Coordinates of C-alpha atoms in Angstrom, one line a residue:
M1019 CA 0.0 0.0 0.0
T1020 CA 1.5 3.4 -1.0
G1021 CA 1.3 6.6 1.0
P1022 CA -0.7 9.7 0.1
D1023 CA 0.2 11.4 -3.1
T1024 CA 2.1 14.7 -2.3
T1025 CA 2.8 15.7 -5.9
A1026 CA 0.1 18.5 -5.9
T1027 CA 1.4 19.9 -2.7
K1028 CA 5.0 20.0 -3.8
T1029 CA 4.2 21.7 -7.1
S1030 CA 1.6 24.2 -5.9
A1031 CA 3.8 25.8 -3.2
P1032 CA 6.3 27.2 -5.6
S1033 CA 3.4 28.5 -7.8
R1034 CA 2.0 30.3 -4.8
R1035 CA 5.3 31.8 -4.0
T1036 CA 5.8 32.9 -7.6
A1037 CA 2.4 34.6 -7.7
G1038 CA 3.1 36.3 -4.4
Q1039 CA 6.5 37.6 -5.6
A1040 CA 4.8 38.8 -8.8
G1041 CA 2.2 40.7 -6.9
T1042 CA 4.9 42.3 -4.7
A1043 CA 6.9 43.3 -7.7
E1044 CA 3.8 44.9 -9.3
Q1045 CA 3.0 46.9 -6.1
A1046 CA 6.7 48.0 -5.9
G1047 CA 6.5 49.1 -9.6
A1048 CA 3.3 51.0 -9.0
R1049 CA 4.8 52.8 -6.1
R1050 CA 7.9 53.7 -8.1
V1051 CA 5.7 55.1 -10.9
S1052 CA 3.6 57.0 -8.3
R1053 CA 6.7 58.5 -6.8
Q1054 CA 8.1 59.4 -10.2
R1055 CA 4.8 61.2 -11.1
E1056 CA 4.8 63.1 -7.8
A1057 CA 8.4 64.1 -8.3
G1058 CA 7.6 65.2 -11.9
E1059 CA 4.6 67.2 -10.8
A1060 CA 6.7 68.9 -8.0
T1061 CA 9.3 69.8 -10.5
R1062 CA 6.8 71.2 -12.9
R1063 CA 5.1 73.3 -10.2
E1064 CA 8.5 74.7 -9.2
T1065 CA 9.3 75.5 -12.8
R1066 CA 6.0 77.3 -13.2
R1067 CA 6.6 79.2 -9.9
R1068 CA 10.1 80.3 -11.0
L1069 CA 8.7 81.4 -14.4
L1070 CA 6.0 83.5 -12.8
E1071 CA 8.5 85.1 -10.4
A1072 CA 10.9 85.8 -13.3
A1073 CA 8.1 87.2 -15.4
G1074 CA 7.1 89.6 -12.6
A1075 CA 10.6 90.9 -12.3
E1076 CA 11.0 91.2 -16.1
F1077 CA 7.7 93.1 -16.5
A1078 CA 8.4 95.4 -13.5
E1079 CA 11.8 96.3 -15.0
R1080 CA 11.0 96.5 -18.7
G1081 CA 7.2 96.5 -19.2
Y1082 CA 5.3 94.1 -21.3
A1083 CA 6.4 95.1 -24.8
A1084 CA 10.2 95.1 -24.0
A1085 CA 10.1 91.9 -22.0
T1086 CA 11.2 88.8 -23.8
V1087 CA 10.6 85.1 -23.2
T1088 CA 14.3 84.5 -23.6
R1089 CA 15.1 86.8 -20.7
I1090 CA 12.2 85.5 -18.6
A1091 CA 13.4 81.9 -19.1
G1092 CA 17.0 82.9 -18.3
R1093 CA 15.9 84.6 -15.0
A1094 CA 14.0 81.4 -14.1
G1095 CA 17.0 79.2 -15.0
V1096 CA 14.9 77.1 -17.4
S1097 CA 14.8 76.7 -21.2
V1098 CA 12.6 78.8 -23.4
Q1099 CA 10.9 75.6 -24.5
S1100 CA 10.0 75.0 -20.9
L1101 CA 8.3 78.4 -20.8
Y1102 CA 6.4 77.6 -24.0
N1103 CA 5.4 74.1 -22.6
D1104 CA 4.0 75.6 -19.4
W1105 CA 2.4 78.9 -20.7
G1106 CA 2.4 78.9 -24.4
N1107 CA 3.4 82.6 -24.8
K1108 CA 4.2 85.8 -23.1
R1109 CA 0.5 86.9 -23.1
N1110 CA -0.6 83.8 -21.2
L1111 CA 2.2 84.2 -18.8
L1112 CA 1.1 87.8 -17.9
Q1113 CA -2.5 86.5 -17.4
A1114 CA -1.3 83.7 -15.1
L1115 CA 0.9 86.2 -13.2
L1116 CA -2.2 88.4 -12.5
E1117 CA -4.5 85.5 -11.7
T1118 CA -2.0 84.0 -9.3
A1119 CA -1.6 87.3 -7.5
V1120 CA -5.3 88.0 -7.3
T1121 CA -6.2 84.6 -6.0
G1122 CA -3.2 84.2 -3.8
D1123 CA -2.8 80.7 -5.1
A1124 CA -0.1 79.4 -7.4
D1125 CA -2.7 77.2 -9.2
G1126 CA -5.6 79.7 -8.8
S1127 CA -7.7 81.0 -11.6
L1128 CA -10.5 83.6 -11.7
T1129 CA -14.1 82.4 -12.1
P1130 CA -16.5 84.8 -13.8
G1131 CA -19.2 86.1 -11.5
K1132 CA -17.5 85.0 -8.3
P1133 CA -15.2 87.0 -6.0
P1134 CA -11.8 85.3 -5.4
A1135 CA -12.0 82.5 -2.9
V1136 CA -9.6 84.3 -0.6
I1137 CA -12.0 87.1 -0.1
I1138 CA -15.0 84.8 0.7
D1139 CA -13.0 82.4 2.8
T1140 CA -11.7 85.1 5.1
L1141 CA -15.2 86.7 5.6
S1142 CA -16.7 85.8 9.0
P1143 CA -20.5 85.4 9.4
D1144 CA -20.5 88.4 11.7
D1145 CA -18.7 90.6 9.2
A1146 CA -21.0 89.4 6.4
A1147 CA -24.1 90.3 8.5
D1148 CA -22.9 93.9 9.2
P1149 CA -22.6 96.2 6.2
R1150 CA -19.9 98.4 7.7
R1151 CA -17.8 95.4 8.7
L1152 CA -18.4 93.9 5.3
L1153 CA -17.0 97.0 3.6
A1154 CA -14.1 97.1 6.1
H1155 CA -13.3 93.5 5.1
L1156 CA -13.6 94.5 1.4
A1157 CA -11.2 97.4 2.0
R1158 CA -8.7 95.1 3.8
Q1159 CA -8.8 92.5 1.0
Y1160 CA -8.5 95.1 -1.7
R1161 CA -5.4 96.5 0.0
L1162 CA -3.8 93.0 0.3
L1163 CA -4.8 92.2 -3.3
A1164 CA -3.3 95.6 -4.5
E1165 CA 0.0 94.7 -2.8
R1166 CA 0.1 91.3 -4.6
T1167 CA -1.0 92.6 -8.0
A1168 CA 0.7 95.9 -8.3
V1169 CA 3.1 94.7 -11.0
G1170 CA 0.4 92.8 -12.9
W1171 CA -2.0 95.8 -12.8
Q1172 CA 0.7 98.2 -14.0
T1173 CA 1.9 95.9 -16.8
Y1174 CA -1.7 95.4 -18.1
R1175 CA -2.5 99.1 -17.8
D1176 CA 0.6 100.1 -19.8
A1177 CA 0.4 97.3 -22.4
A1178 CA -3.3 97.8 -23.1
A1179 CA -2.5 101.2 -24.5
T1180 CA -0.6 99.8 -27.4
D1181 CA -1.5 96.1 -27.7
P1182 CA -5.1 95.3 -28.8
D1183 CA -5.0 91.7 -27.5
I1184 CA -3.8 92.8 -24.0
A1185 CA -6.4 95.6 -24.1
A1186 CA -9.1 93.0 -24.7
D1187 CA -7.8 90.8 -21.9
W1188 CA -7.8 93.8 -19.5
Q1189 CA -11.3 94.7 -20.4
R1190 CA -12.4 91.1 -19.7
I1191 CA -10.7 91.1 -16.4
M1192 CA -12.3 94.4 -15.4
E1193 CA -15.7 92.9 -16.3
M1194 CA -15.0 90.0 -14.1
R1195 CA -14.0 92.4 -11.3
R1196 CA -17.3 94.2 -11.7
D1197 CA -19.3 90.9 -11.6
A1198 CA -17.4 89.9 -8.4
F1199 CA -18.3 93.2 -6.7
H1200 CA -22.0 92.7 -7.6
G1201 CA -21.8 89.2 -6.1
L1202 CA -20.1 90.3 -2.9
L1203 CA -22.2 93.4 -2.2
A1204 CA -25.5 91.5 -2.9
Q1205 CA -25.1 90.5 0.7
I1206 CA -26.1 94.1 1.8
P1207 CA -29.9 94.5 1.9
A1208 CA -31.2 97.4 -0.1
S1209 CA -32.7 98.8 3.1
E1210 CA -29.2 99.1 4.6
L1211 CA -27.9 101.3 1.7
R1212 CA -28.0 105.1 1.5
P1213 CA -31.5 106.3 0.5
G1214 CA -31.9 106.4 -3.3
L1215 CA -29.0 104.1 -4.0
S1216 CA -29.8 100.8 -5.7
P1217 CA -27.9 97.6 -5.0
A1218 CA -26.5 97.6 -8.6
A1219 CA -25.3 101.3 -8.3
A1220 CA -23.8 100.5 -4.9
A1221 CA -21.8 97.6 -6.4
D1222 CA -20.6 99.7 -9.3
T1223 CA -19.6 102.5 -6.8
A1224 CA -17.5 100.1 -4.8
W1225 CA -16.0 98.6 -8.0
A1226 CA -14.9 102.1 -9.2
I1227 CA -13.4 103.1 -5.8
A1228 CA -11.6 99.9 -5.0
S1229 CA -9.9 99.7 -8.4
P1230 CA -6.5 99.4 -10.1
E1231 CA -6.9 103.0 -11.2
I1232 CA -7.3 104.3 -7.7
H1233 CA -4.3 102.2 -6.6
H1234 CA -2.3 103.8 -9.4
Q1235 CA -3.4 107.4 -8.5
L1236 CA -3.0 107.1 -4.7
V1237 CA 0.0 104.8 -4.3
G1238 CA 1.8 105.3 -7.6
Q1239 CA 1.2 109.1 -8.0
A1240 CA 0.2 110.6 -4.7
G1241 CA 2.6 108.5 -2.6
Y1242 CA 0.1 106.8 -0.3
G1243 CA 1.2 103.9 1.8
Y1244 CA -0.9 100.8 1.8
D1245 CA -2.3 101.5 5.3
E1246 CA -3.4 104.9 4.0
L1247 CA -4.9 103.3 0.9
E1248 CA -6.9 100.8 2.9
D1249 CA -8.2 103.5 5.3
W1250 CA -9.2 105.8 2.4
V1251 CA -11.0 103.0 0.5
R1252 CA -12.9 101.9 3.7
T1253 CA -14.1 105.4 4.6
T1254 CA -14.9 106.4 1.0
V1255 CA -16.8 103.3 0.2
S1256 CA -18.7 103.4 3.5
A1257 CA -19.6 107.1 3.0
A1258 CA -20.8 106.5 -0.5
L1259 CA -22.9 103.4 0.2
L1260 CA -24.2 103.6 3.7
P1261 CA -26.4 106.2 5.6
D1262 CA -24.6 108.5 8.0
A1263 CA -23.8 106.6 11.1
G1264 CA -24.4 109.6 13.2

């Protein structure tokens, strides 16, 4: 009488080990690919950041027309082809520079009809419910935005005078600003506004006061500091929109 057949047991154990090893190898390969992708994305983000920083310096020194993609790429320490791969052209780079500054986010973009998220996210319920506190918040965020976007605003303003494409971009951005003001100030009930002032007129008034033009006139020409700019915008917008507190 023969003992039990162990052939199946002897042949199946190596097969199980081989399958396990294959699974482990696949997982390790997947992790390597994931790490490579993460490293590649981190490198790409850093390249884009350096290009934006370099573009800001180039535009501030030379203006839009005289700035070149070669010098921008050189400032960033990358190839011109990398600039084209990331942004396409100098016009797109200027738009990205402004949108990044407005949103305060390296990957941020402007959404038509909506204020930048940084303005909404920093607005407390108590400030939103009180018109004067809402306008003080608006003045504060305008001041911070103006500090971030001064180069972008100036570059667009100057380039729009001679470049029709940039002028069209600037007009679109100003329309988006106006829509954002209408969305933000819609939180103020009509009954809380100065008598005879409609909500639409109130939004347009704030849009005109807290503007790139006012920043240019007060900071660029009159020599205001940013604390003074914020205080002027707060008091002026409040006086224009709200009844006399006294």
